[in-house]
XYZ file of C-alpha atoms in Angstrom:
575
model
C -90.279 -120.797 141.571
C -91.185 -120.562 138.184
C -94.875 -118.373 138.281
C -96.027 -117.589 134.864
C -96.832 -120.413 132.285
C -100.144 -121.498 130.433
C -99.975 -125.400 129.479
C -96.302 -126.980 130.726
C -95.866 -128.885 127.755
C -95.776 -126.311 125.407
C -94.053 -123.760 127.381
C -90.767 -124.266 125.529
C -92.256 -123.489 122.466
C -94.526 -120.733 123.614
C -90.777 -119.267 124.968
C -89.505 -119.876 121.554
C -92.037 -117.958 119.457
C -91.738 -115.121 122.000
C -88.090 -114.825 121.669
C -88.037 -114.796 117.906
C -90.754 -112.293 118.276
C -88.681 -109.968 120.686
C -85.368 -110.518 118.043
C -86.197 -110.407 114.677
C -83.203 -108.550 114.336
C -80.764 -111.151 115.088
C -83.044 -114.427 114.815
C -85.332 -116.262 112.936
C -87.353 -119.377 113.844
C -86.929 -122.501 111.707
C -88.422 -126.200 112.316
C -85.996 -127.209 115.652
C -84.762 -124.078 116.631
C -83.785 -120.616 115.415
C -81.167 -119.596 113.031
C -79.522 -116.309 111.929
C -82.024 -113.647 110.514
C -79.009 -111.504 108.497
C -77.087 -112.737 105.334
C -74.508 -115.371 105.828
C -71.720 -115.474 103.621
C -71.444 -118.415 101.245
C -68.503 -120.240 101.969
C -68.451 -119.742 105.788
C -68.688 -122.859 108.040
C -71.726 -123.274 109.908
C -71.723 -123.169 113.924
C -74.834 -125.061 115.446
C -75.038 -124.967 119.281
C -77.715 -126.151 121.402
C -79.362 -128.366 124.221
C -82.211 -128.428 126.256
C -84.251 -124.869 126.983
C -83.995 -123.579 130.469
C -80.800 -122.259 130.234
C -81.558 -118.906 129.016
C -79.812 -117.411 127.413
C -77.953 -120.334 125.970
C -78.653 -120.973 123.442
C -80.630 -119.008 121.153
C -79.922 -115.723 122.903
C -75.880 -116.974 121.854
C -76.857 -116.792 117.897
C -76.121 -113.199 115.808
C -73.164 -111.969 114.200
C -69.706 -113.168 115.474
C -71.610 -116.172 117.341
C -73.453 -119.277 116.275
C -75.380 -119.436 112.868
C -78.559 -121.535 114.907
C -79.151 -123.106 117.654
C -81.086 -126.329 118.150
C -83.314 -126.147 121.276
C -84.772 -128.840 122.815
C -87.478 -128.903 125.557
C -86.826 -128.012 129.295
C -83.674 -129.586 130.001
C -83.892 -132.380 127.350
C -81.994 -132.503 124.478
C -82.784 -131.780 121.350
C -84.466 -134.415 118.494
C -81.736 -135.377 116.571
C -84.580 -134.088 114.130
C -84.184 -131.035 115.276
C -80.787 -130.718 114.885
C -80.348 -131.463 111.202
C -82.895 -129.220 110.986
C -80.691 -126.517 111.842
C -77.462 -127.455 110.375
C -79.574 -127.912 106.682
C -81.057 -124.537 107.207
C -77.511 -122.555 107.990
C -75.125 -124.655 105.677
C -73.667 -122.618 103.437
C -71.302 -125.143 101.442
C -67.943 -125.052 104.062
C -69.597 -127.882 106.359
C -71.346 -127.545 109.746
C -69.809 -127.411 113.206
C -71.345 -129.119 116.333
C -71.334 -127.805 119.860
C -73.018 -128.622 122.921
C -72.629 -129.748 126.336
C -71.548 -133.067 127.309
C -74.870 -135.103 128.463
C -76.257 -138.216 127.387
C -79.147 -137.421 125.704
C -77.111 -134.662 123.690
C -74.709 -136.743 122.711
C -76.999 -139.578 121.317
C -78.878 -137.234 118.797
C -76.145 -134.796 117.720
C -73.929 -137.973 117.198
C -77.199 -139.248 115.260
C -78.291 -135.649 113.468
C -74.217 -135.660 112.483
C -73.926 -139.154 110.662
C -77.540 -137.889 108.793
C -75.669 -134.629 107.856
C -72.818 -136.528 106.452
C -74.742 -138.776 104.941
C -76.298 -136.308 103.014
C -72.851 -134.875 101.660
C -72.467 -131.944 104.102
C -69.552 -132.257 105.614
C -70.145 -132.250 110.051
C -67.331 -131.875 112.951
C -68.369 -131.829 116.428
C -67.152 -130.650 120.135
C -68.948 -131.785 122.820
C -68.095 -128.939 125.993
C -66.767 -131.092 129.099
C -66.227 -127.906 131.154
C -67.150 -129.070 134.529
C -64.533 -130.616 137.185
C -67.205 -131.410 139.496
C -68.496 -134.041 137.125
C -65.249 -136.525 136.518
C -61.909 -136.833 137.670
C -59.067 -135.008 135.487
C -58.223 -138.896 133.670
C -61.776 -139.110 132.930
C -62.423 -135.411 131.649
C -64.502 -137.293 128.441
C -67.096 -138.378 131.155
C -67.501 -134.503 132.319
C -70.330 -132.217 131.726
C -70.427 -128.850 130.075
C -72.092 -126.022 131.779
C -70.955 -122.496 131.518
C -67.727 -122.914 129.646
C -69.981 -123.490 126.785
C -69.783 -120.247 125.879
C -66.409 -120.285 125.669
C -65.803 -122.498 122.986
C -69.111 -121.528 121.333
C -67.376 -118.357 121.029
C -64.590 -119.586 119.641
C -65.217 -121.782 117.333
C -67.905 -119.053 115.980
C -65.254 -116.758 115.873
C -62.934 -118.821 113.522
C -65.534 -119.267 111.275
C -65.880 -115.959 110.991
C -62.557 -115.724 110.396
C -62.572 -118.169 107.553
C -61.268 -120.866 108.926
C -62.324 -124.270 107.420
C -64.425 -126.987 109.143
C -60.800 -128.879 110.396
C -59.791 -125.665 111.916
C -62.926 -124.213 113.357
C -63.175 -128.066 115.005
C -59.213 -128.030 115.822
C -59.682 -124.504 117.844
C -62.792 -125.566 119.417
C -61.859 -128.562 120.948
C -58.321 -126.417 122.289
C -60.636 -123.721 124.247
C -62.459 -127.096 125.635
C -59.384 -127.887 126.885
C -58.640 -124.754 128.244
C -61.740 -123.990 129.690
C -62.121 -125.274 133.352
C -66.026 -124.423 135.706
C -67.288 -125.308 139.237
C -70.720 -123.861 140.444
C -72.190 -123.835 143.743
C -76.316 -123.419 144.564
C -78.089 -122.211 147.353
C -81.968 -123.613 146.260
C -82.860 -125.455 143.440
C -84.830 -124.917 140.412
C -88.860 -125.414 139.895
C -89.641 -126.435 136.383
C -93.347 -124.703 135.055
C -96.111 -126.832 136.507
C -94.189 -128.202 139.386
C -94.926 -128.016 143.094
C -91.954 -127.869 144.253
C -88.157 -127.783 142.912
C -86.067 -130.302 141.886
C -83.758 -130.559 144.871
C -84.034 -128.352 147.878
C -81.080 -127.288 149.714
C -81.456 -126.441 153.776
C -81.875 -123.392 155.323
C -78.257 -121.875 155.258
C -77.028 -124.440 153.457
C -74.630 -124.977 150.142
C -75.254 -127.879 147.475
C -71.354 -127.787 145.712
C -70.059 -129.276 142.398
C -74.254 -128.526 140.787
C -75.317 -129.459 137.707
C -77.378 -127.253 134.879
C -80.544 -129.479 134.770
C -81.195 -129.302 138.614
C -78.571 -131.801 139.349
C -77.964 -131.898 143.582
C -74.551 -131.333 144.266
C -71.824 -133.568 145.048
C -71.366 -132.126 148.372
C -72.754 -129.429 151.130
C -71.239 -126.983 153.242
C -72.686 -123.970 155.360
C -72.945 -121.055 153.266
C -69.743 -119.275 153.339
C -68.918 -115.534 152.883
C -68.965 -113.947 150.064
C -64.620 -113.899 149.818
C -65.156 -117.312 151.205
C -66.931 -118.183 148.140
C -64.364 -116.300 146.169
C -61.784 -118.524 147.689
C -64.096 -121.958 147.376
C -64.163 -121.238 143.557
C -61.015 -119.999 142.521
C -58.884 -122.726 144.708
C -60.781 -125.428 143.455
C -60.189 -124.045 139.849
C -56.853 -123.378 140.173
C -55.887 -126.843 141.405
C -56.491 -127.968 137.930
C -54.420 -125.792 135.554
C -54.472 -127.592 131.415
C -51.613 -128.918 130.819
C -49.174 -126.981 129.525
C -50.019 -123.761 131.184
C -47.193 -121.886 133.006
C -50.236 -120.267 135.538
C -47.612 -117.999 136.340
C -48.363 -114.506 134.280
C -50.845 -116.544 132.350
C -53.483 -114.582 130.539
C -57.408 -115.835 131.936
C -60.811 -114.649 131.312
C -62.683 -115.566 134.397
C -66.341 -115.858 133.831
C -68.842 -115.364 137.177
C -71.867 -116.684 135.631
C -75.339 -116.364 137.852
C -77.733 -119.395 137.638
C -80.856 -117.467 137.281
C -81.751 -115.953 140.485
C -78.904 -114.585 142.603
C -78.770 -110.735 142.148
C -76.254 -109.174 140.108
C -75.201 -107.003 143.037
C -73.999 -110.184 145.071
C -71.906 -111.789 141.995
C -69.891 -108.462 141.944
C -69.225 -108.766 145.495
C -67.885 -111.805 145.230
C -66.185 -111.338 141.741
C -63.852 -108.123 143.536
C -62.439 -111.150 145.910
C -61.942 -113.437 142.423
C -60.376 -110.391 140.804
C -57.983 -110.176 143.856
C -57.054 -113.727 144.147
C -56.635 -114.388 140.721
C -53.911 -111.308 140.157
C -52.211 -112.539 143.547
C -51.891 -115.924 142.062
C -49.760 -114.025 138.761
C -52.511 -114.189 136.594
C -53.042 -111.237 133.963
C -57.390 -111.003 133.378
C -59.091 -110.547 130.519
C -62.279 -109.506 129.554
C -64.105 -110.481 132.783
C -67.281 -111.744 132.545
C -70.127 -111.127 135.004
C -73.521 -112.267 134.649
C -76.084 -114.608 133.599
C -74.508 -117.078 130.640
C -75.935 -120.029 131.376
C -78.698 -120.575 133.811
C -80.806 -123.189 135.222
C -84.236 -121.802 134.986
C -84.478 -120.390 138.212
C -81.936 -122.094 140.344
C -80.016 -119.785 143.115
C -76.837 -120.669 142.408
C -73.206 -119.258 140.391
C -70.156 -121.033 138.611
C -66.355 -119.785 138.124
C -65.188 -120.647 134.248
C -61.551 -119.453 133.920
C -60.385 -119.947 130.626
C -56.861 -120.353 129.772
C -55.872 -118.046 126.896
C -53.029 -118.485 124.166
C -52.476 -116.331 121.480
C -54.243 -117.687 119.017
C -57.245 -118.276 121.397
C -57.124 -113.753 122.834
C -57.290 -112.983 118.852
C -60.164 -114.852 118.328
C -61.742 -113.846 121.481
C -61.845 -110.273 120.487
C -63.768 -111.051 117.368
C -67.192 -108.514 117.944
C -69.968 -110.517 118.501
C -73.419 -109.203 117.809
C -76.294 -111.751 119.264
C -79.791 -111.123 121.414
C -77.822 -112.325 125.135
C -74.266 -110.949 124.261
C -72.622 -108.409 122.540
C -68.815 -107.545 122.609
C -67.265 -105.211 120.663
C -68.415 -103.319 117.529
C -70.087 -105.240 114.881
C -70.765 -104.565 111.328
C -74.674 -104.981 111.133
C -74.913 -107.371 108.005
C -78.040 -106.669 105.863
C -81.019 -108.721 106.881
C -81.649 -111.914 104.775
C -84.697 -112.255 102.568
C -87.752 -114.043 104.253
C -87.685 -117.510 103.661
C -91.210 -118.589 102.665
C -92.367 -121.859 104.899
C -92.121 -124.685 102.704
C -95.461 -125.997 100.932
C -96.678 -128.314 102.908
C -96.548 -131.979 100.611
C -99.300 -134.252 101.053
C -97.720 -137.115 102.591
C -98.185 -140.495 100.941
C -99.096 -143.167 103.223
C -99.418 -146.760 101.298
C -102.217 -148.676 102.493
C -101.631 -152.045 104.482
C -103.866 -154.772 103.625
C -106.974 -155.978 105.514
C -104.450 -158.318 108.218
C -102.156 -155.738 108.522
C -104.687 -153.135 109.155
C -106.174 -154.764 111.628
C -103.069 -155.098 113.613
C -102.526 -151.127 113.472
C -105.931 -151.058 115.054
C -104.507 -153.039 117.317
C -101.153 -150.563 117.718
C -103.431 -147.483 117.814
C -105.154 -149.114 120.939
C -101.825 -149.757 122.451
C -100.478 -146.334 121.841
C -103.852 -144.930 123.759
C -103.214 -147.365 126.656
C -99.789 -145.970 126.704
C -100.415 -142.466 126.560
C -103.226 -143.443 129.726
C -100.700 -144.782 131.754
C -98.156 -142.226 131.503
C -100.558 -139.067 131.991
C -101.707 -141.162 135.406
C -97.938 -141.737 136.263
C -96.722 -138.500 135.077
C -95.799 -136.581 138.263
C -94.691 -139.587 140.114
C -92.239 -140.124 136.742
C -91.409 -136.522 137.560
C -91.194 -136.846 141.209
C -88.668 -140.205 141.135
C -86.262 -138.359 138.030
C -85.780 -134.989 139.932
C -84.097 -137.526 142.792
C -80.610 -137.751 141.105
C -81.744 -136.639 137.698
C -83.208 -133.559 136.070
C -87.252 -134.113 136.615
C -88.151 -134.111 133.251
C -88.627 -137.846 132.955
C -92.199 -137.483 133.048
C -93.228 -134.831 131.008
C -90.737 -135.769 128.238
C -92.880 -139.429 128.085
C -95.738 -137.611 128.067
C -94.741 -135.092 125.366
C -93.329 -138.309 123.262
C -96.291 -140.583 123.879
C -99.291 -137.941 122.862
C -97.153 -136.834 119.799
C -96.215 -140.759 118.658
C -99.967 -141.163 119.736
C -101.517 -137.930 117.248
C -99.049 -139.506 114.377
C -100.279 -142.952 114.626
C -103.923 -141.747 114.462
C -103.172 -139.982 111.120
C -101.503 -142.745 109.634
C -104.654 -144.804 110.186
C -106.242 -142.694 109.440
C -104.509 -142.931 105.975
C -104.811 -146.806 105.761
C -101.584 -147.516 107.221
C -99.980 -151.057 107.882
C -98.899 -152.069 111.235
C -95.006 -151.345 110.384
C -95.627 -147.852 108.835
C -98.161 -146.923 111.492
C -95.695 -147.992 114.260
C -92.461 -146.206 112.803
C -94.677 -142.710 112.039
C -95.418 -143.049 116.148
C -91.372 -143.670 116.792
C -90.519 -140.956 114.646
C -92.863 -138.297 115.883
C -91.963 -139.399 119.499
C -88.361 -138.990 119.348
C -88.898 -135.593 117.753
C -91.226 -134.254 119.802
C -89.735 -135.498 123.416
C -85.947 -135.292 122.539
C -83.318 -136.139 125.578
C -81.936 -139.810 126.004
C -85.530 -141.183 126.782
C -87.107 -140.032 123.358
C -84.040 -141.395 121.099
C -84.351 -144.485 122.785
C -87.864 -145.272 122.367
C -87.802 -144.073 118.887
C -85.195 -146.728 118.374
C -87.193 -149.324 120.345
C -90.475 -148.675 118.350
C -88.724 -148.335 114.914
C -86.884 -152.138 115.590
C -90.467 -153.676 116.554
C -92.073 -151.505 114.231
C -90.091 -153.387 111.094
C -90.734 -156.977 112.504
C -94.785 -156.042 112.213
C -94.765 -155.662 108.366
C -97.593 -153.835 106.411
C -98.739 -157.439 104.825
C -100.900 -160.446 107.047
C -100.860 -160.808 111.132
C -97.338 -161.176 112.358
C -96.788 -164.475 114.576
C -95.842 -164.132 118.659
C -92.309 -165.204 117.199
C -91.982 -161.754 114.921
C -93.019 -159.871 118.149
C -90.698 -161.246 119.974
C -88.067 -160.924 117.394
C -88.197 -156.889 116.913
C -88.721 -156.839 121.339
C -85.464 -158.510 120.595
C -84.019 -156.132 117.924
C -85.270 -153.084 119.980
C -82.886 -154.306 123.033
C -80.228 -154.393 120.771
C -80.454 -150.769 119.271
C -81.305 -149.506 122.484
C -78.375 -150.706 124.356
C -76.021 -150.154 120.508
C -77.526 -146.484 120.794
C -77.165 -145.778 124.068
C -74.160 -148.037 125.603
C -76.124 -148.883 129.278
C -75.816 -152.433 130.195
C -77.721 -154.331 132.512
C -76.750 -153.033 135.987
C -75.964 -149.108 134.985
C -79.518 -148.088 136.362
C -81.068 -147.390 133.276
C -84.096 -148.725 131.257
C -82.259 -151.323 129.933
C -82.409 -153.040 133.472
C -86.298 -153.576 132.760
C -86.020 -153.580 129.020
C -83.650 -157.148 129.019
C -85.616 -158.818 132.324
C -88.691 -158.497 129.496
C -87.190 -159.785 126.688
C -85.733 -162.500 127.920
C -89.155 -163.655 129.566
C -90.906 -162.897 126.652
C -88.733 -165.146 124.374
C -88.459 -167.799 126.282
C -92.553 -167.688 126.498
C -92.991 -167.662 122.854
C -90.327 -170.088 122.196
C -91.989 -172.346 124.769
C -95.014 -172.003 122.620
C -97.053 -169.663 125.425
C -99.747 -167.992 123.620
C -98.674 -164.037 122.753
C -100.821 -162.701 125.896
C -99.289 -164.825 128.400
C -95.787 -164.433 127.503
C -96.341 -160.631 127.500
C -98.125 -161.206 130.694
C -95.203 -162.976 132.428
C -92.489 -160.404 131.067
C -94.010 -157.430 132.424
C -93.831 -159.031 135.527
C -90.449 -159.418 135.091
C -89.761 -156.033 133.852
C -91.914 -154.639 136.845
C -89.824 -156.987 139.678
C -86.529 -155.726 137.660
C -87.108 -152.220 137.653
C -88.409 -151.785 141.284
C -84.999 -153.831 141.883
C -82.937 -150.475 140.363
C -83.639 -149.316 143.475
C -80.707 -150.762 145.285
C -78.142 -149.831 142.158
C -75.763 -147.414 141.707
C -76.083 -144.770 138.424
C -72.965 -145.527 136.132
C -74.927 -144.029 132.997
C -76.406 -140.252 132.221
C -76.876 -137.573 134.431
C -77.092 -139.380 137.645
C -74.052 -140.966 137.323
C -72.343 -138.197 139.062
C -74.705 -138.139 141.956
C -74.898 -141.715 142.743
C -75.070 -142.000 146.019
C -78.237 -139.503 146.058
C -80.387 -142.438 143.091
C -79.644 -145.294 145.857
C -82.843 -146.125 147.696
C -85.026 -144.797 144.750
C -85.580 -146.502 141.524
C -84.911 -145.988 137.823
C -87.344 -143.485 136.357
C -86.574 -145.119 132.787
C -87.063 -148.626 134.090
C -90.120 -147.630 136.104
C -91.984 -145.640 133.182
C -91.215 -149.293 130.850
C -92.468 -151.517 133.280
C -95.699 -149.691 133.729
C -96.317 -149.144 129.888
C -95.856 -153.044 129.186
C -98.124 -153.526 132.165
C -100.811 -151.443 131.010
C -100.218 -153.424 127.254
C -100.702 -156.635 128.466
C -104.759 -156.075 128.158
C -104.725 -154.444 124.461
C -102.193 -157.875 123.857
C -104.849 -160.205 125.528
C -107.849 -158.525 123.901
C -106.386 -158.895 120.556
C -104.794 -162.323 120.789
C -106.971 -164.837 118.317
């Protein structure tokens, strides 16, 4: 279990400032992450890598020499803010482009697909590789649907390494995406993983017991077995693995660099026992290894567990391989120490312009500020249980990602009335500093949500029901444009369109505001207790499904009880 923290919600970036602290060699904190702290060629492409923290030491402890240029790092197993990672890419773009890496999850796809089309929009030229590593997670035919785990450091590496060989951005993102198609994992876990505050971990496994085919976020596994031997483990991994060779690899005197990777508690001493039987079957099988790897690359806080990651070598994939790499978590071969950069001085802090709404408008951001209070309420009550209901097929983080979202959307709301702020701009300041500050799949989409209601408020005069309605309306739409879920994939969007509809219908029936809210968070709430009895087919429970049946959405369930708790601030402020 995880023992030492102070306040849960800031333990990411408590960890953060202590790891910059311990590396100011190699690192140096910037707004979303950390970055390189020595010089950085001009003319070099860019490698960003990140994803949730947890996974120590991916993925700052993967940035120095030879390695990535910055990492974005979100908060315990959520993604990063799509914020956060243009953050990064701006800060280590040095005129050849930036390239994206990270592992292939919902919520990191959504804002690195998002922090990309900002980059590009911008002029800086942005390629990305999302790492689908794991043949736990999809069949072979749907290897796109797959997540990444350990064999992120594999084509971190590589791509890293390219750059440093000058490659441009099409051939740093051309080599990349080969070692993700060479690069193959499957992990096993004997207990699962506590996350800081919790009272218990995210999925327990039984007393001599094996959850197989784990994710990285305290996924359960896809299956369970008695605990085997250690060869028998051997065996498990590399027979599994080797039942899935990439195509057009003769396996026969094929060159591999297996990768034993520990999943933050099992003991060194145990991996090697294990890795002597993987040495043996993998040279009876005709393989030649290279470089093995041994050791903690990609963890899951403090999850007993390990994964196999063979990956398939060529020869333009060994060269690059051997490039020296010089970073807090890995070092290989002997590095040139480039000179430190100058200190970047923290940018002067602008006094933010906030235009004044007028007296109507005003009024209603009262009215939002209350709203956002009531929200905040009802997810600090609801918090654990949020928790409790996510860590069933999920990652438990549900909760305390709504609760880091709501309290900052909540603090920037309160400034911007503070500032004399219109409904619309106070609104969209709350969206923004939500889906910054909670990152993952649940912060994008809210951000979305409340930025599409946010511009049917207006800073001028008392919007009608009908306008409410109307950006309820547009919020679906981006949500379910931004995230692809559809009603049925046991996701928020099977409370979010149960709403909206009612809510419509109400106002177009000519209900007063607070009765049509009234009647659509009864909807929402009947709807998302209903998710119960679905199936995952989106996010991280998707692979897991069977284990989400009989429990209902946490995404559907937090929605429900926010528009719940609304319905008084609605009725109170209704003429």
């Amino acid at each position: 279990m995880t023992r030492l923290w102070n306040d849960p919600a800031a333990f990411a970036d408590e960890m953060i400032d202590g790891f910059v602290a311990a590396n100011a060699r190699s690192v140096r904190r910037v707004p979303g992450g950390v970055v390189r702290s020595t010089v950085v060629p001009d003319g070099q492409v860019a490698v960003v890598v990140g994803g949730g923290s947890g996974h120590y030491p991916a993925f700052g402890g993967l940035v120095g020499q030879g390695l990535a240029h910055g990492a974005a790092m979100g908060n315990l197993f959520a993604s990063p803010s799509a914020q956060q990672i243009h953050s990064i890419g701006k800060a280590v773009d040095r005129g050849a482009g930036v390239f994206l890496s990270y592992g292939n999850y919902a919520g990191d796809v959504l804002n690195f697909d998002a922090a990309q089309d900002r980059l590009r929009a911008e002029g800086i030229a942005t390629e990305s590789v999302a790492v689908t590593d794991d043949v736990a997670s999809a069949a072979i035919d749907e290897r796109h649907r797959r997540r990444g785990i350990a064999g992120d450091l594999t084509v971190f590496r590589i791509a890293a390494a390219a750059a440093e060989a000058g490659h441009d951005l099409g051939g740093v993102t051309r080599i990349a995406a080969l070692a993700n198609e060479r690069t193959r994992s499957f992990g096993v876990a004997f207990t699962g993983c506590t996350l800081p505050g919790a009272a218990a971990p995210l999925f327990e496994v039984p007393a001599g017991r094996m959850a197989v085919g784990l994710g990285i976020h305290g996924e359960q596994g896809i299956d369970e077995t008695d605990i085997p031997t250690a060869d028998g483990l051997a065996e498990l991994l590399v027979s599994r693995l080797l039942a899935e060779v990439p195509e057009g690899v003769d396996a026969r005197g094929a060159r591999v660099v297996p990768i034993l990777n520990g999943l933050g508690s099992l003991k060194y001493e145990e991996m090697f026992v294990v890795y002597r039987r993987i040495a043996q079957l993998l040279e009876a099988a005709g393989l030649v290894i290279v470089d093995p790897h041994v050791g903690e690359f990609c963890t899951s806080f403090d999850m007993a567990g390990t994964s196999l990651t063979l990956f398939w070598l060529d020869d333009e994939l060994e060269r690059l391989w051997d490039t020296p790499v010089d970073a807090p978590a890995y070092r290989r071969g002997s590095v040139v120490a480039a000179a430190q950069a100058a200190p970047v001085e923290a940018a002067a802090t602008v006094a933010e312009t906030i235009a004044a709404g007028d007296e109507e408008s005003q009024a209603v951001a009262q009215t939002v500020g209350r709203a956002l209070q009531s929200l905040v309420r009802t997810v600090d009550e609801n918090v654990d249980e949020l928790g409790r209901i996510d860590a069933i097929a999920g990652d438990g983080d549900h909760g305390i990602g709504m609760q880091r979202g709501s309290h900052a959307a909540l603090d920037a709301a309160q400034h911007a009335l503070g500032a004399g702020a219109g409904a619309q701009t106070t609104l969209a300041r709350a969206a923004d500093a939500w889906a910054d500050r909670a990152g993952g799949t649940s912060g994008a989409l809210w951000g979305v949500m409340l930025h599409a209601v946010a511009a049917h408020l207006g800073d001028e005069g008392r919007p009608p029901a009908a306008a409410v309605a109307s950006g309820v309306q547009a919020g679906v739409r981006g949500v379910q444009s931004y995230g692809k879920a559809e009603v049925g994939d046991k996701t928020m969007v099977d409370a979010l369109v149960p709403f909206t509809l009612a809510l419509s219908a109400a106002v177009d029936g000519g209900a007063p505001l607070a009765d049509a809210w009234a009647s659509a968070a009864d909807a929402a709430t009947r709807a998302a207790a209903a998710t119960a009895d679905l199936l995952p087919k989106m996010g991280r429970a998707r692979t897991h499904g069977e284990h989400a049946v009989g429990t209902p959405d946490p995404g559907a369930i937090s929605f429900a009880l926010i528009v719940t708790a609304l319905g008084d601030v609605v009725a109170s402020a209704s003429p």
